[in-house]
């Protein structure tokens, strides 16, 4: 997104209008003659209301944007209002939006809505290419620029998830990661031979049925050489989830199963873009969960990297398997001060929270609290689920140390309970993004399909803790 300094001759000026009473706009003090609009009573300045007007003089096109009541304003309402304006402008194929009001949430609202996944469309949809600021301060400009830079990470995550599974395989994820390397960013891609040598047998087991090779991708982002703090971010990278031999009956959306990996990569895009002064270690276990004669089988027992043995009682609970090895290996190798994993782990989180909320599970209240604070600021909502010891009984196995699925009930929690076994005493939080990463339909400022959830949340967490 380009940033320009605006003029009254611009293509489309957004004029935010507040209400002074119930459905009564406050038209005073504007540089434009809006008497005709006022007389028509067509515009009430209700929240998110949009009306294009074409004044005879002063400006080419005004987008009157209803803001509701000023006393009730929140950042999220700014996001929604400006997202609505952005979509209206996109429908008119407007390329430059001119603003007279600035805050971070306004920039976010525009950026959130200004996205279309058109890789496979012959005709591309029209998007805003520049935002032009009337009488902005250098601080306003810097804030806008920073938001748009962070969104490069959000869009990267969305695009990776939306691509065909065959266009975003483990090798593609690895190639994307490798392109991020730079002065303070080292990237390692560990292949199948390395996985065998090191004993990441759970990741190898899941990958057995696939014609594409698995990998463990590592990114060492070192933005603060002086600090010993190191946040390990682990992202589930199942590039397609058929369920394996416990074959799914519905798998139309299962290219989304690498959304955790995409968010982790998007986070590094954003961190690099703004030169974030933090240390982050990204670990991505990646594979397909495919079905073939070579598939891993229900009833089999595998020895994890950590040494714990795991009975596979459902080949469709593959995410926790590959994450377990990644968590245990990363924890041992990097000794991070804390760990956050993001994974489209369970359908259960959709049962609990629909597509509105990410499930948060953690062994550390302070860490969970900081993530909830970032969640409130970004409106990437999370809500905690408990990991009581008693839930461990649900994963008891007769032939191994633990099983990966267990009897019915507490589906999302069992995922968290399983992962908890592989992080030792390191403060850790698990984000189950199965509901929030990929939407059935367009919602407010979020597109149908991939949302890029997690990028803004973790950026905010790292920037503002
Ligand atoms: N990738 C799925 C979870 C999922 C569901 C992601 C819906 C996105 C939308 C995961 O691997 C899975 O299959 N989970 C199973 C676990 C069960 C077999 C224990 C589930 O939730 O049904
Ligand atoms: Mn699965
Ligand atoms: Zn899965």
GROMACS .gro file of C-alpha atoms and ligand atoms in nm:
model
  489
    1UNK     CA    1   0.000   0.000   0.000
    2UNK     CA    2   0.137   0.340  -0.100
    3UNK     CA    3   0.109   0.636   0.137
    4UNK     CA    4   0.053   0.977  -0.020
    5UNK     CA    5  -0.016   1.322   0.113
    6UNK     CA    6  -0.370   1.407   0.020
    7UNK     CA    7  -0.542   1.688  -0.160
    8UNK     CA    8  -0.904   1.793  -0.197
    9UNK     CA    9  -0.880   1.700  -0.566
   10UNK     CA   10  -0.831   1.334  -0.485
   11UNK     CA   11  -1.053   1.061  -0.622
   12UNK     CA   12  -1.240   0.972  -0.307
   13UNK     CA   13  -1.237   1.153   0.025
   14UNK     CA   14  -1.376   0.970   0.325
   15UNK     CA   15  -1.579   1.202   0.541
   16UNK     CA   16  -1.656   1.041   0.877
   17UNK     CA   17  -1.978   1.172   1.030
   18UNK     CA   18  -2.080   1.126   1.391
   19UNK     CA   19  -2.429   1.129   1.534
   20UNK     CA   20  -2.536   1.404   1.767
   21UNK     CA   21  -2.860   1.224   1.859
   22UNK     CA   22  -3.051   0.908   1.763
   23UNK     CA   23  -2.993   0.859   1.389
   24UNK     CA   24  -2.915   1.229   1.357
   25UNK     CA   25  -2.587   1.319   1.189
   26UNK     CA   26  -2.377   1.611   1.297
   27UNK     CA   27  -2.316   1.797   0.970
   28UNK     CA   28  -2.151   2.105   1.114
   29UNK     CA   29  -1.793   2.219   1.055
   30UNK     CA   30  -1.734   2.035   0.730
   31UNK     CA   31  -1.552   2.186   0.436
   32UNK     CA   32  -1.812   2.058   0.198
   33UNK     CA   33  -2.161   2.169   0.114
   34UNK     CA   34  -2.379   1.885   0.238
   35UNK     CA   35  -2.706   2.078   0.260
   36UNK     CA   36  -2.872   1.861  -0.007
   37UNK     CA   37  -2.779   1.541   0.176
   38UNK     CA   38  -2.899   1.687   0.503
   39UNK     CA   39  -3.230   1.797   0.349
   40UNK     CA   40  -3.287   1.454   0.195
   41UNK     CA   41  -3.256   1.281   0.535
   42UNK     CA   42  -3.110   0.987   0.340
   43UNK     CA   43  -2.803   0.965   0.562
   44UNK     CA   44  -2.833   0.894   0.933
   45UNK     CA   45  -2.463   0.844   1.017
   46UNK     CA   46  -2.547   0.504   1.162
   47UNK     CA   47  -2.240   0.297   1.225
   48UNK     CA   48  -2.097   0.170   0.897
   49UNK     CA   49  -2.347   0.358   0.678
   50UNK     CA   50  -2.199   0.462   0.346
   51UNK     CA   51  -2.319   0.722   0.098
   52UNK     CA   52  -2.129   0.848  -0.205
   53UNK     CA   53  -2.188   1.211  -0.294
   54UNK     CA   54  -2.057   1.406  -0.592
   55UNK     CA   55  -2.035   1.775  -0.501
   56UNK     CA   56  -2.036   2.040  -0.773
   57UNK     CA   57  -1.724   2.193  -0.627
   58UNK     CA   58  -1.456   2.116  -0.368
   59UNK     CA   59  -1.403   1.747  -0.434
   60UNK     CA   60  -1.461   1.487  -0.700
   61UNK     CA   61  -1.623   1.226  -0.480
   62UNK     CA   62  -1.706   1.209  -0.111
   63UNK     CA   63  -1.768   0.891   0.078
   64UNK     CA   64  -1.984   0.983   0.375
   65UNK     CA   65  -1.909   0.729   0.644
   66UNK     CA   66  -2.148   0.683   0.935
   67UNK     CA   67  -1.963   0.650   1.265
   68UNK     CA   68  -2.247   0.629   1.517
   69UNK     CA   69  -2.199   0.798   1.852
   70UNK     CA   70  -1.857   0.936   1.938
   71UNK     CA   71  -1.888   0.855   2.311
   72UNK     CA   72  -1.932   0.486   2.227
   73UNK     CA   73  -1.634   0.464   1.994
   74UNK     CA   74  -1.385   0.176   2.025
   75UNK     CA   75  -1.090   0.070   1.807
   76UNK     CA   76  -1.293  -0.222   1.678
   77UNK     CA   77  -1.574   0.007   1.567
   78UNK     CA   78  -1.320   0.221   1.380
   79UNK     CA   79  -1.191  -0.094   1.208
   80UNK     CA   80  -1.540  -0.201   1.103
   81UNK     CA   81  -1.646   0.140   0.979
   82UNK     CA   82  -1.335   0.195   0.768
   83UNK     CA   83  -1.346  -0.163   0.642
   84UNK     CA   84  -1.700  -0.100   0.517
   85UNK     CA   85  -1.582   0.217   0.345
   86UNK     CA   86  -1.295   0.027   0.186
   87UNK     CA   87  -1.526  -0.239   0.045
   88UNK     CA   88  -1.759   0.027  -0.092
   89UNK     CA   89  -1.463   0.199  -0.258
   90UNK     CA   90  -1.339  -0.131  -0.399
   91UNK     CA   91  -1.679  -0.196  -0.553
   92UNK     CA   92  -1.641   0.136  -0.741
   93UNK     CA   93  -1.285   0.039  -0.845
   94UNK     CA   94  -1.143   0.339  -0.663
   95UNK     CA   95  -0.763   0.313  -0.630
   96UNK     CA   96  -0.683   0.587  -0.379
   97UNK     CA   97  -0.861   0.658  -0.052
   98UNK     CA   98  -0.814   0.998   0.105
   99UNK     CA   99  -0.854   1.032   0.481
  100UNK     CA  100  -0.905   1.320   0.720
  101UNK     CA  101  -0.895   1.123   1.043
  102UNK     CA  102  -0.617   0.896   1.166
  103UNK     CA  103  -0.555   0.629   1.421
  104UNK     CA  104  -0.412   0.279   1.419
  105UNK     CA  105  -0.754   0.112   1.405
  106UNK     CA  106  -0.849   0.311   1.094
  107UNK     CA  107  -0.539   0.186   0.914
  108UNK     CA  108  -0.616  -0.168   1.030
  109UNK     CA  109  -0.977  -0.151   0.913
  110UNK     CA  110  -0.869  -0.048   0.565
  111UNK     CA  111  -0.597  -0.313   0.547
  112UNK     CA  112  -0.819  -0.591   0.684
  113UNK     CA  113  -1.082  -0.539   0.414
  114UNK     CA  114  -0.849  -0.459   0.125
  115UNK     CA  115  -0.775  -0.815   0.023
  116UNK     CA  116  -0.887  -1.053  -0.249
  117UNK     CA  117  -0.742  -1.393  -0.333
  118UNK     CA  118  -0.731  -1.377  -0.711
  119UNK     CA  119  -0.440  -1.606  -0.794
  120UNK     CA  120  -0.672  -1.844  -0.980
  121UNK     CA  121  -0.904  -1.579  -1.126
  122UNK     CA  122  -0.856  -1.453  -1.479
  123UNK     CA  123  -1.010  -1.119  -1.391
  124UNK     CA  124  -0.866  -0.964  -1.076
  125UNK     CA  125  -1.081  -0.767  -0.837
  126UNK     CA  126  -1.004  -0.400  -0.784
  127UNK     CA  127  -0.828  -0.303  -0.460
  128UNK     CA  128  -0.714   0.021  -0.301
  129UNK     CA  129  -0.352   0.083  -0.397
  130UNK     CA  130  -0.281   0.402  -0.202
  131UNK     CA  131  -0.400   0.581   0.106
  132UNK     CA  132  -0.366   0.953   0.098
  133UNK     CA  133  -0.362   1.154   0.421
  134UNK     CA  134  -0.491   1.510   0.439
  135UNK     CA  135  -0.292   1.716   0.689
  136UNK     CA  136  -0.133   1.421   0.864
  137UNK     CA  137   0.158   1.452   1.105
  138UNK     CA  138   0.479   1.249   1.058
  139UNK     CA  139   0.358   1.039   1.352
  140UNK     CA  140   0.031   0.957   1.170
  141UNK     CA  141   0.227   0.860   0.859
  142UNK     CA  142   0.466   0.638   1.055
  143UNK     CA  143   0.178   0.464   1.230
  144UNK     CA  144   0.000   0.396   0.901
  145UNK     CA  145   0.319   0.271   0.739
  146UNK     CA  146   0.381   0.032   1.028
  147UNK     CA  147   0.029  -0.111   1.013
  148UNK     CA  148   0.055  -0.169   0.639
  149UNK     CA  149   0.391  -0.339   0.685
  150UNK     CA  150   0.246  -0.577   0.945
  151UNK     CA  151  -0.032  -0.657   0.699
  152UNK     CA  152   0.223  -0.784   0.448
  153UNK     CA  153   0.257  -1.068   0.697
  154UNK     CA  154  -0.120  -1.112   0.728
  155UNK     CA  155  -0.166  -1.125   0.349
  156UNK     CA  156   0.127  -1.365   0.310
  157UNK     CA  157  -0.039  -1.599   0.561
  158UNK     CA  158  -0.378  -1.569   0.387
  159UNK     CA  159  -0.228  -1.637   0.045
  160UNK     CA  160  -0.035  -1.943   0.159
  161UNK     CA  161  -0.350  -2.095   0.311
  162UNK     CA  162  -0.572  -2.012   0.013
  163UNK     CA  163  -0.342  -2.171  -0.245
  164UNK     CA  164  -0.415  -2.522  -0.371
  165UNK     CA  165  -0.267  -2.783  -0.138
  166UNK     CA  166  -0.049  -2.894  -0.430
  167UNK     CA  167   0.079  -2.537  -0.471
  168UNK     CA  168   0.164  -2.512  -0.100
  169UNK     CA  169   0.336  -2.837  -0.006
  170UNK     CA  170   0.605  -2.877   0.262
  171UNK     CA  171   0.863  -2.789  -0.004
  172UNK     CA  172   0.676  -2.467  -0.088
  173UNK     CA  173   0.657  -2.369   0.280
  174UNK     CA  174   1.031  -2.436   0.308
  175UNK     CA  175   1.106  -2.225   0.000
  176UNK     CA  176   0.899  -1.939   0.144
  177UNK     CA  177   1.089  -1.963   0.474
  178UNK     CA  178   1.427  -1.967   0.298
  179UNK     CA  179   1.345  -1.640   0.122
  180UNK     CA  180   1.310  -1.474   0.463
  181UNK     CA  181   1.674  -1.528   0.556
  182UNK     CA  182   1.886  -1.217   0.605
  183UNK     CA  183   2.137  -1.051   0.839
  184UNK     CA  184   1.952  -1.143   1.160
  185UNK     CA  185   1.745  -1.427   1.024
  186UNK     CA  186   1.877  -1.780   0.977
  187UNK     CA  187   1.666  -2.047   0.813
  188UNK     CA  188   1.720  -2.423   0.829
  189UNK     CA  189   1.517  -2.683   0.646
  190UNK     CA  190   1.560  -3.030   0.790
  191UNK     CA  191   1.470  -3.312   0.553
  192UNK     CA  192   1.343  -3.666   0.593
  193UNK     CA  193   1.691  -3.815   0.643
  194UNK     CA  194   1.759  -3.567   0.924
  195UNK     CA  195   1.419  -3.644   1.080
  196UNK     CA  196   1.508  -4.016   1.081
  197UNK     CA  197   1.852  -3.952   1.230
  198UNK     CA  198   1.709  -3.732   1.507
  199UNK     CA  199   1.410  -3.958   1.576
  200UNK     CA  200   1.114  -3.730   1.501
  201UNK     CA  201   0.917  -4.047   1.447
  202UNK     CA  202   0.571  -3.900   1.498
  203UNK     CA  203   0.621  -3.652   1.215
  204UNK     CA  204   0.762  -3.933   1.001
  205UNK     CA  205   0.466  -4.160   1.084
  206UNK     CA  206   0.211  -3.900   0.972
  207UNK     CA  207   0.401  -3.842   0.649
  208UNK     CA  208   0.419  -4.208   0.548
  209UNK     CA  209   0.111  -4.213   0.327
  210UNK     CA  210   0.211  -3.911   0.120
  211UNK     CA  211   0.402  -3.881  -0.206
  212UNK     CA  212   0.560  -3.555  -0.086
  213UNK     CA  213   0.837  -3.548   0.175
  214UNK     CA  214   0.793  -3.398   0.522
  215UNK     CA  215   1.026  -3.135   0.665
  216UNK     CA  216   1.103  -2.947   0.982
  217UNK     CA  217   1.150  -2.579   0.905
  218UNK     CA  218   1.336  -2.359   1.154
  219UNK     CA  219   1.370  -1.981   1.146
  220UNK     CA  220   1.597  -1.807   1.394
  221UNK     CA  221   1.491  -1.443   1.402
  222UNK     CA  222   1.729  -1.248   1.626
  223UNK     CA  223   1.609  -0.889   1.658
  224UNK     CA  224   1.761  -0.833   2.003
  225UNK     CA  225   2.109  -0.979   2.040
  226UNK     CA  226   2.142  -0.842   2.394
  227UNK     CA  227   1.837  -1.023   2.530
  228UNK     CA  228   1.825  -1.383   2.645
  229UNK     CA  229   1.449  -1.388   2.585
  230UNK     CA  230   1.353  -1.621   2.303
  231UNK     CA  231   0.994  -1.692   2.206
  232UNK     CA  232   0.951  -2.016   2.018
  233UNK     CA  233   0.654  -2.010   1.781
  234UNK     CA  234   0.546  -2.349   1.649
  235UNK     CA  235   0.299  -2.374   1.360
  236UNK     CA  236   0.111  -2.682   1.242
  237UNK     CA  237   0.199  -2.735   0.878
  238UNK     CA  238  -0.029  -3.012   0.750
  239UNK     CA  239  -0.056  -2.904   0.388
  240UNK     CA  240  -0.355  -3.133   0.333
  241UNK     CA  241  -0.545  -3.339   0.588
  242UNK     CA  242  -0.740  -3.633   0.447
  243UNK     CA  243  -0.757  -3.787   0.794
  244UNK     CA  244  -0.534  -4.072   0.679
  245UNK     CA  245  -0.679  -4.424   0.705
  246UNK     CA  246  -0.938  -4.281   0.946
  247UNK     CA  247  -1.047  -4.101   0.634
  248UNK     CA  248  -1.253  -3.787   0.667
  249UNK     CA  249  -1.594  -3.778   0.502
  250UNK     CA  250  -1.564  -3.401   0.451
  251UNK     CA  251  -1.227  -3.256   0.358
  252UNK     CA  252  -1.313  -2.968   0.129
  253UNK     CA  253  -1.144  -2.713   0.352
  254UNK     CA  254  -0.845  -2.919   0.457
  255UNK     CA  255  -0.587  -2.724   0.259
  256UNK     CA  256  -0.627  -2.484   0.552
  257UNK     CA  257  -0.450  -2.725   0.785
  258UNK     CA  258  -0.119  -2.543   0.752
  259UNK     CA  259  -0.268  -2.213   0.875
  260UNK     CA  260  -0.061  -2.230   1.194
  261UNK     CA  261   0.255  -2.259   0.985
  262UNK     CA  262   0.138  -1.976   0.759
  263UNK     CA  263   0.075  -1.752   1.061
  264UNK     CA  264   0.421  -1.827   1.200
  265UNK     CA  265   0.577  -1.738   0.863
  266UNK     CA  266   0.356  -1.429   0.835
  267UNK     CA  267   0.476  -1.325   1.179
  268UNK     CA  268   0.836  -1.330   1.059
  269UNK     CA  269   0.740  -1.131   0.747
  270UNK     CA  270   0.585  -0.869   0.976
  271UNK     CA  271   0.868  -0.874   1.232
  272UNK     CA  272   1.127  -0.838   0.959
  273UNK     CA  273   0.929  -0.559   0.795
  274UNK     CA  274   0.921  -0.344   1.107
  275UNK     CA  275   1.262  -0.466   1.236
  276UNK     CA  276   1.102  -0.593   1.556
  277UNK     CA  277   1.350  -0.598   1.844
  278UNK     CA  278   1.266  -0.944   1.975
  279UNK     CA  279   1.405  -1.292   1.940
  280UNK     CA  280   1.173  -1.544   1.779
  281UNK     CA  281   1.240  -1.904   1.686
  282UNK     CA  282   0.984  -2.044   1.445
  283UNK     CA  283   0.951  -2.420   1.415
  284UNK     CA  284   0.726  -2.572   1.152
  285UNK     CA  285   0.667  -2.944   1.128
  286UNK     CA  286   0.519  -2.995   0.785
  287UNK     CA  287   0.372  -3.288   0.594
  288UNK     CA  288   0.057  -3.403   0.423
  289UNK     CA  289  -0.176  -3.639   0.605
  290UNK     CA  290  -0.254  -3.847   0.298
  291UNK     CA  291  -0.391  -4.195   0.244
  292UNK     CA  292  -0.216  -4.480   0.065
  293UNK     CA  293  -0.087  -4.833   0.116
  294UNK     CA  294   0.205  -4.683   0.304
  295UNK     CA  295  -0.011  -4.486   0.552
  296UNK     CA  296   0.048  -4.515   0.925
  297UNK     CA  297  -0.215  -4.729   1.089
  298UNK     CA  298  -0.460  -4.710   1.370
  299UNK     CA  299  -0.349  -4.931   1.660
  300UNK     CA  300   0.022  -4.887   1.593
  301UNK     CA  301   0.265  -4.747   1.850
  302UNK     CA  302   0.541  -4.501   1.768
  303UNK     CA  303   0.822  -4.361   1.983
  304UNK     CA  304   0.826  -3.982   1.986
  305UNK     CA  305   1.138  -3.763   1.976
  306UNK     CA  306   1.100  -3.711   2.351
  307UNK     CA  307   1.097  -4.087   2.411
  308UNK     CA  308   0.734  -4.117   2.516
  309UNK     CA  309   0.552  -4.386   2.321
  310UNK     CA  310   0.224  -4.300   2.150
  311UNK     CA  311  -0.060  -4.530   2.048
  312UNK     CA  312  -0.227  -4.407   1.733
  313UNK     CA  313  -0.596  -4.450   1.801
  314UNK     CA  314  -0.695  -4.211   1.526
  315UNK     CA  315  -0.484  -4.118   1.223
  316UNK     CA  316  -0.691  -3.799   1.190
  317UNK     CA  317  -0.547  -3.664   1.516
  318UNK     CA  318  -0.223  -3.603   1.326
  319UNK     CA  319  -0.162  -3.239   1.419
  320UNK     CA  320  -0.074  -3.311   1.782
  321UNK     CA  321   0.166  -3.583   1.666
  322UNK     CA  322   0.377  -3.363   1.443
  323UNK     CA  323   0.358  -3.077   1.693
  324UNK     CA  324   0.468  -3.302   1.979
  325UNK     CA  325   0.795  -3.383   1.802
  326UNK     CA  326   0.848  -3.020   1.697
  327UNK     CA  327   0.778  -2.888   2.049
  328UNK     CA  328   1.006  -3.140   2.216
  329UNK     CA  329   1.291  -3.099   1.969
  330UNK     CA  330   1.270  -2.717   1.965
  331UNK     CA  331   1.250  -2.700   2.343
  332UNK     CA  332   1.562  -2.913   2.381
  333UNK     CA  333   1.759  -2.751   2.101
  334UNK     CA  334   1.679  -2.382   2.167
  335UNK     CA  335   1.578  -2.374   2.535
  336UNK     CA  336   1.326  -2.096   2.462
  337UNK     CA  337   1.198  -1.881   2.747
  338UNK     CA  338   0.844  -1.952   2.630
  339UNK     CA  339   0.658  -2.138   2.359
  340UNK     CA  340   0.344  -2.051   2.164
  341UNK     CA  341   0.198  -2.293   1.915
  342UNK     CA  342  -0.070  -2.221   1.658
  343UNK     CA  343  -0.264  -2.506   1.503
  344UNK     CA  344  -0.587  -2.588   1.324
  345UNK     CA  345  -0.609  -2.874   1.570
  346UNK     CA  346  -0.969  -2.970   1.642
  347UNK     CA  347  -1.320  -2.949   1.506
  348UNK     CA  348  -1.419  -2.928   1.872
  349UNK     CA  349  -1.306  -2.568   1.893
  350UNK     CA  350  -1.557  -2.487   1.618
  351UNK     CA  351  -1.831  -2.662   1.818
  352UNK     CA  352  -1.743  -2.444   2.120
  353UNK     CA  353  -1.672  -2.111   1.955
  354UNK     CA  354  -1.793  -2.130   1.593
  355UNK     CA  355  -1.561  -1.923   1.374
  356UNK     CA  356  -1.542  -1.637   1.627
  357UNK     CA  357  -1.283  -1.734   1.885
  358UNK     CA  358  -0.949  -1.910   1.906
  359UNK     CA  359  -0.910  -2.166   2.185
  360UNK     CA  360  -0.631  -2.083   2.430
  361UNK     CA  361  -0.471  -2.352   2.644
  362UNK     CA  362  -0.166  -2.298   2.857
  363UNK     CA  363   0.049  -2.420   3.145
  364UNK     CA  364   0.134  -2.063   3.248
  365UNK     CA  365  -0.115  -1.803   3.366
  366UNK     CA  366   0.111  -1.504   3.308
  367UNK     CA  367   0.175  -1.600   2.947
  368UNK     CA  368  -0.195  -1.675   2.885
  369UNK     CA  369  -0.285  -1.338   3.039
  370UNK     CA  370  -0.051  -1.150   2.805
  371UNK     CA  371  -0.199  -1.327   2.505
  372UNK     CA  372  -0.549  -1.236   2.622
  373UNK     CA  373  -0.444  -0.871   2.651
  374UNK     CA  374  -0.311  -0.877   2.294
  375UNK     CA  375  -0.633  -1.045   2.191
  376UNK     CA  376  -0.844  -0.765   2.336
  377UNK     CA  377  -0.634  -0.503   2.157
  378UNK     CA  378  -0.635  -0.671   1.816
  379UNK     CA  379  -0.984  -0.822   1.834
  380UNK     CA  380  -0.833  -1.155   1.733
  381UNK     CA  381  -1.029  -1.312   2.010
  382UNK     CA  382  -0.907  -1.598   2.226
  383UNK     CA  383  -1.074  -1.771   2.519
  384UNK     CA  384  -0.916  -2.011   2.768
  385UNK     CA  385  -0.999  -2.379   2.807
  386UNK     CA  386  -0.872  -2.563   3.116
  387UNK     CA  387  -0.601  -2.829   3.109
  388UNK     CA  388  -0.687  -3.001   3.438
  389UNK     CA  389  -0.477  -3.307   3.520
  390UNK     CA  390  -0.793  -3.519   3.534
  391UNK     CA  391  -0.830  -3.484   3.156
  392UNK     CA  392  -0.510  -3.688   3.118
  393UNK     CA  393  -0.708  -4.000   3.207
  394UNK     CA  394  -0.888  -3.964   2.874
  395UNK     CA  395  -0.561  -4.031   2.690
  396UNK     CA  396  -0.454  -4.341   2.886
  397UNK     CA  397  -0.332  -4.623   2.666
  398UNK     CA  398  -0.306  -4.994   2.750
  399UNK     CA  399  -0.008  -5.052   2.524
  400UNK     CA  400   0.179  -4.718   2.515
  401UNK     CA  401   0.254  -4.418   2.739
  402UNK     CA  402  -0.028  -4.214   2.589
  403UNK     CA  403  -0.272  -4.228   2.300
  404UNK     CA  404  -0.336  -3.949   2.054
  405UNK     CA  405  -0.717  -3.929   2.050
  406UNK     CA  406  -0.899  -4.106   2.333
  407UNK     CA  407  -1.265  -4.156   2.409
  408UNK     CA  408  -1.526  -3.898   2.325
  409UNK     CA  409  -1.563  -3.554   2.482
  410UNK     CA  410  -1.332  -3.259   2.551
  411UNK     CA  411  -1.186  -3.283   2.201
  412UNK     CA  412  -0.998  -2.951   2.199
  413UNK     CA  413  -0.880  -2.993   2.556
  414UNK     CA  414  -0.745  -3.341   2.483
  415UNK     CA  415  -0.541  -3.184   2.204
  416UNK     CA  416  -0.397  -2.937   2.455
  417UNK     CA  417  -0.341  -3.208   2.716
  418UNK     CA  418  -0.150  -3.417   2.464
  419UNK     CA  419   0.076  -3.127   2.360
  420UNK     CA  420   0.141  -3.030   2.722
  421UNK     CA  421   0.319  -3.361   2.768
  422UNK     CA  422   0.589  -3.250   2.526
  423UNK     CA  423   0.686  -2.900   2.649
  424UNK     CA  424   0.830  -2.987   2.991
  425UNK     CA  425   0.832  -2.694   3.234
  426UNK     CA  426   0.870  -2.423   2.972
  427UNK     CA  427   0.588  -2.165   2.981
  428UNK     CA  428   0.371  -2.258   2.685
  429UNK     CA  429   0.044  -2.157   2.523
  430UNK     CA  430  -0.149  -2.342   2.256
  431UNK     CA  431  -0.380  -2.157   2.018
  432UNK     CA  432  -0.637  -2.378   1.847
  433UNK     CA  433  -0.724  -2.176   1.537
  434UNK     CA  434  -0.938  -2.440   1.361
  435UNK     CA  435  -1.241  -2.208   1.371
  436UNK     CA  436  -1.078  -1.872   1.313
  437UNK     CA  437  -0.815  -1.942   1.046
  438UNK     CA  438  -1.050  -2.022   0.760
  439UNK     CA  439  -1.403  -1.894   0.720
  440UNK     CA  440  -1.705  -2.051   0.550
  441UNK     CA  441  -1.815  -1.707   0.436
  442UNK     CA  442  -1.712  -1.344   0.437
  443UNK     CA  443  -1.759  -1.188   0.782
  444UNK     CA  444  -1.731  -0.819   0.870
  445UNK     CA  445  -1.383  -0.721   0.751
  446UNK     CA  446  -1.266  -1.079   0.711
  447UNK     CA  447  -1.273  -1.255   0.374
  448UNK     CA  448  -1.416  -1.597   0.299
  449UNK     CA  449  -1.134  -1.851   0.326
  450UNK     CA  450  -0.808  -1.769   0.500
  451UNK     CA  451  -0.800  -1.490   0.759
  452UNK     CA  452  -0.431  -1.481   0.854
  453UNK     CA  453  -0.534  -1.507   1.220
  454UNK     CA  454  -0.243  -1.515   1.462
  455UNK     CA  455  -0.012  -1.274   1.282
  456UNK     CA  456  -0.160  -0.957   1.430
  457UNK     CA  457  -0.218  -1.127   1.765
  458UNK     CA  458   0.141  -1.239   1.811
  459UNK     CA  459   0.288  -0.919   1.667
  460UNK     CA  460   0.086  -0.719   1.919
  461UNK     CA  461   0.186  -0.958   2.198
  462UNK     CA  462   0.557  -0.925   2.114
  463UNK     CA  463   0.545  -0.549   2.056
  464UNK     CA  464   0.343  -0.446   2.360
  465UNK     CA  465   0.402  -0.691   2.641
  466LIG     N1  466  -0.725  -3.055   1.086
  466LIG     C1  467  -0.822  -3.114   1.171
  466LIG     C2  468  -0.901  -3.013   1.253
  466LIG     C3  469  -0.984  -2.913   1.180
  466LIG     C4  470  -1.122  -2.923   1.181
  466LIG     C5  471  -0.927  -2.803   1.119
  466LIG     C6  472  -1.200  -2.828   1.117
  466LIG     C7  473  -1.004  -2.708   1.055
  466LIG     C8  474  -1.140  -2.720   1.055
  466LIG     C9  475  -0.755  -3.211   1.268
  466LIG     O1  476  -0.640  -3.272   1.222
  466LIG    C10  477  -0.853  -3.317   1.298
  466LIG     O2  478  -0.884  -3.392   1.210
  466LIG     N2  479  -0.898  -3.323   1.421
  466LIG    C11  480  -0.989  -3.423   1.464
  466LIG    C12  481  -0.931  -3.486   1.585
  466LIG    C13  482  -1.001  -3.608   1.630
  466LIG    C14  483  -0.982  -3.720   1.534
  466LIG    C15  484  -0.944  -3.645   1.764
  466LIG    C16  485  -1.121  -3.355   1.496
  466LIG     O3  486  -1.122  -3.248   1.556
  466LIG     O4  487  -1.224  -3.409   1.457
  467LIG    MN1  488  -0.679  -3.449   1.115
  468LIG    ZN1  489  -0.535  -3.174   1.078
   0.00000   0.00000   0.00000
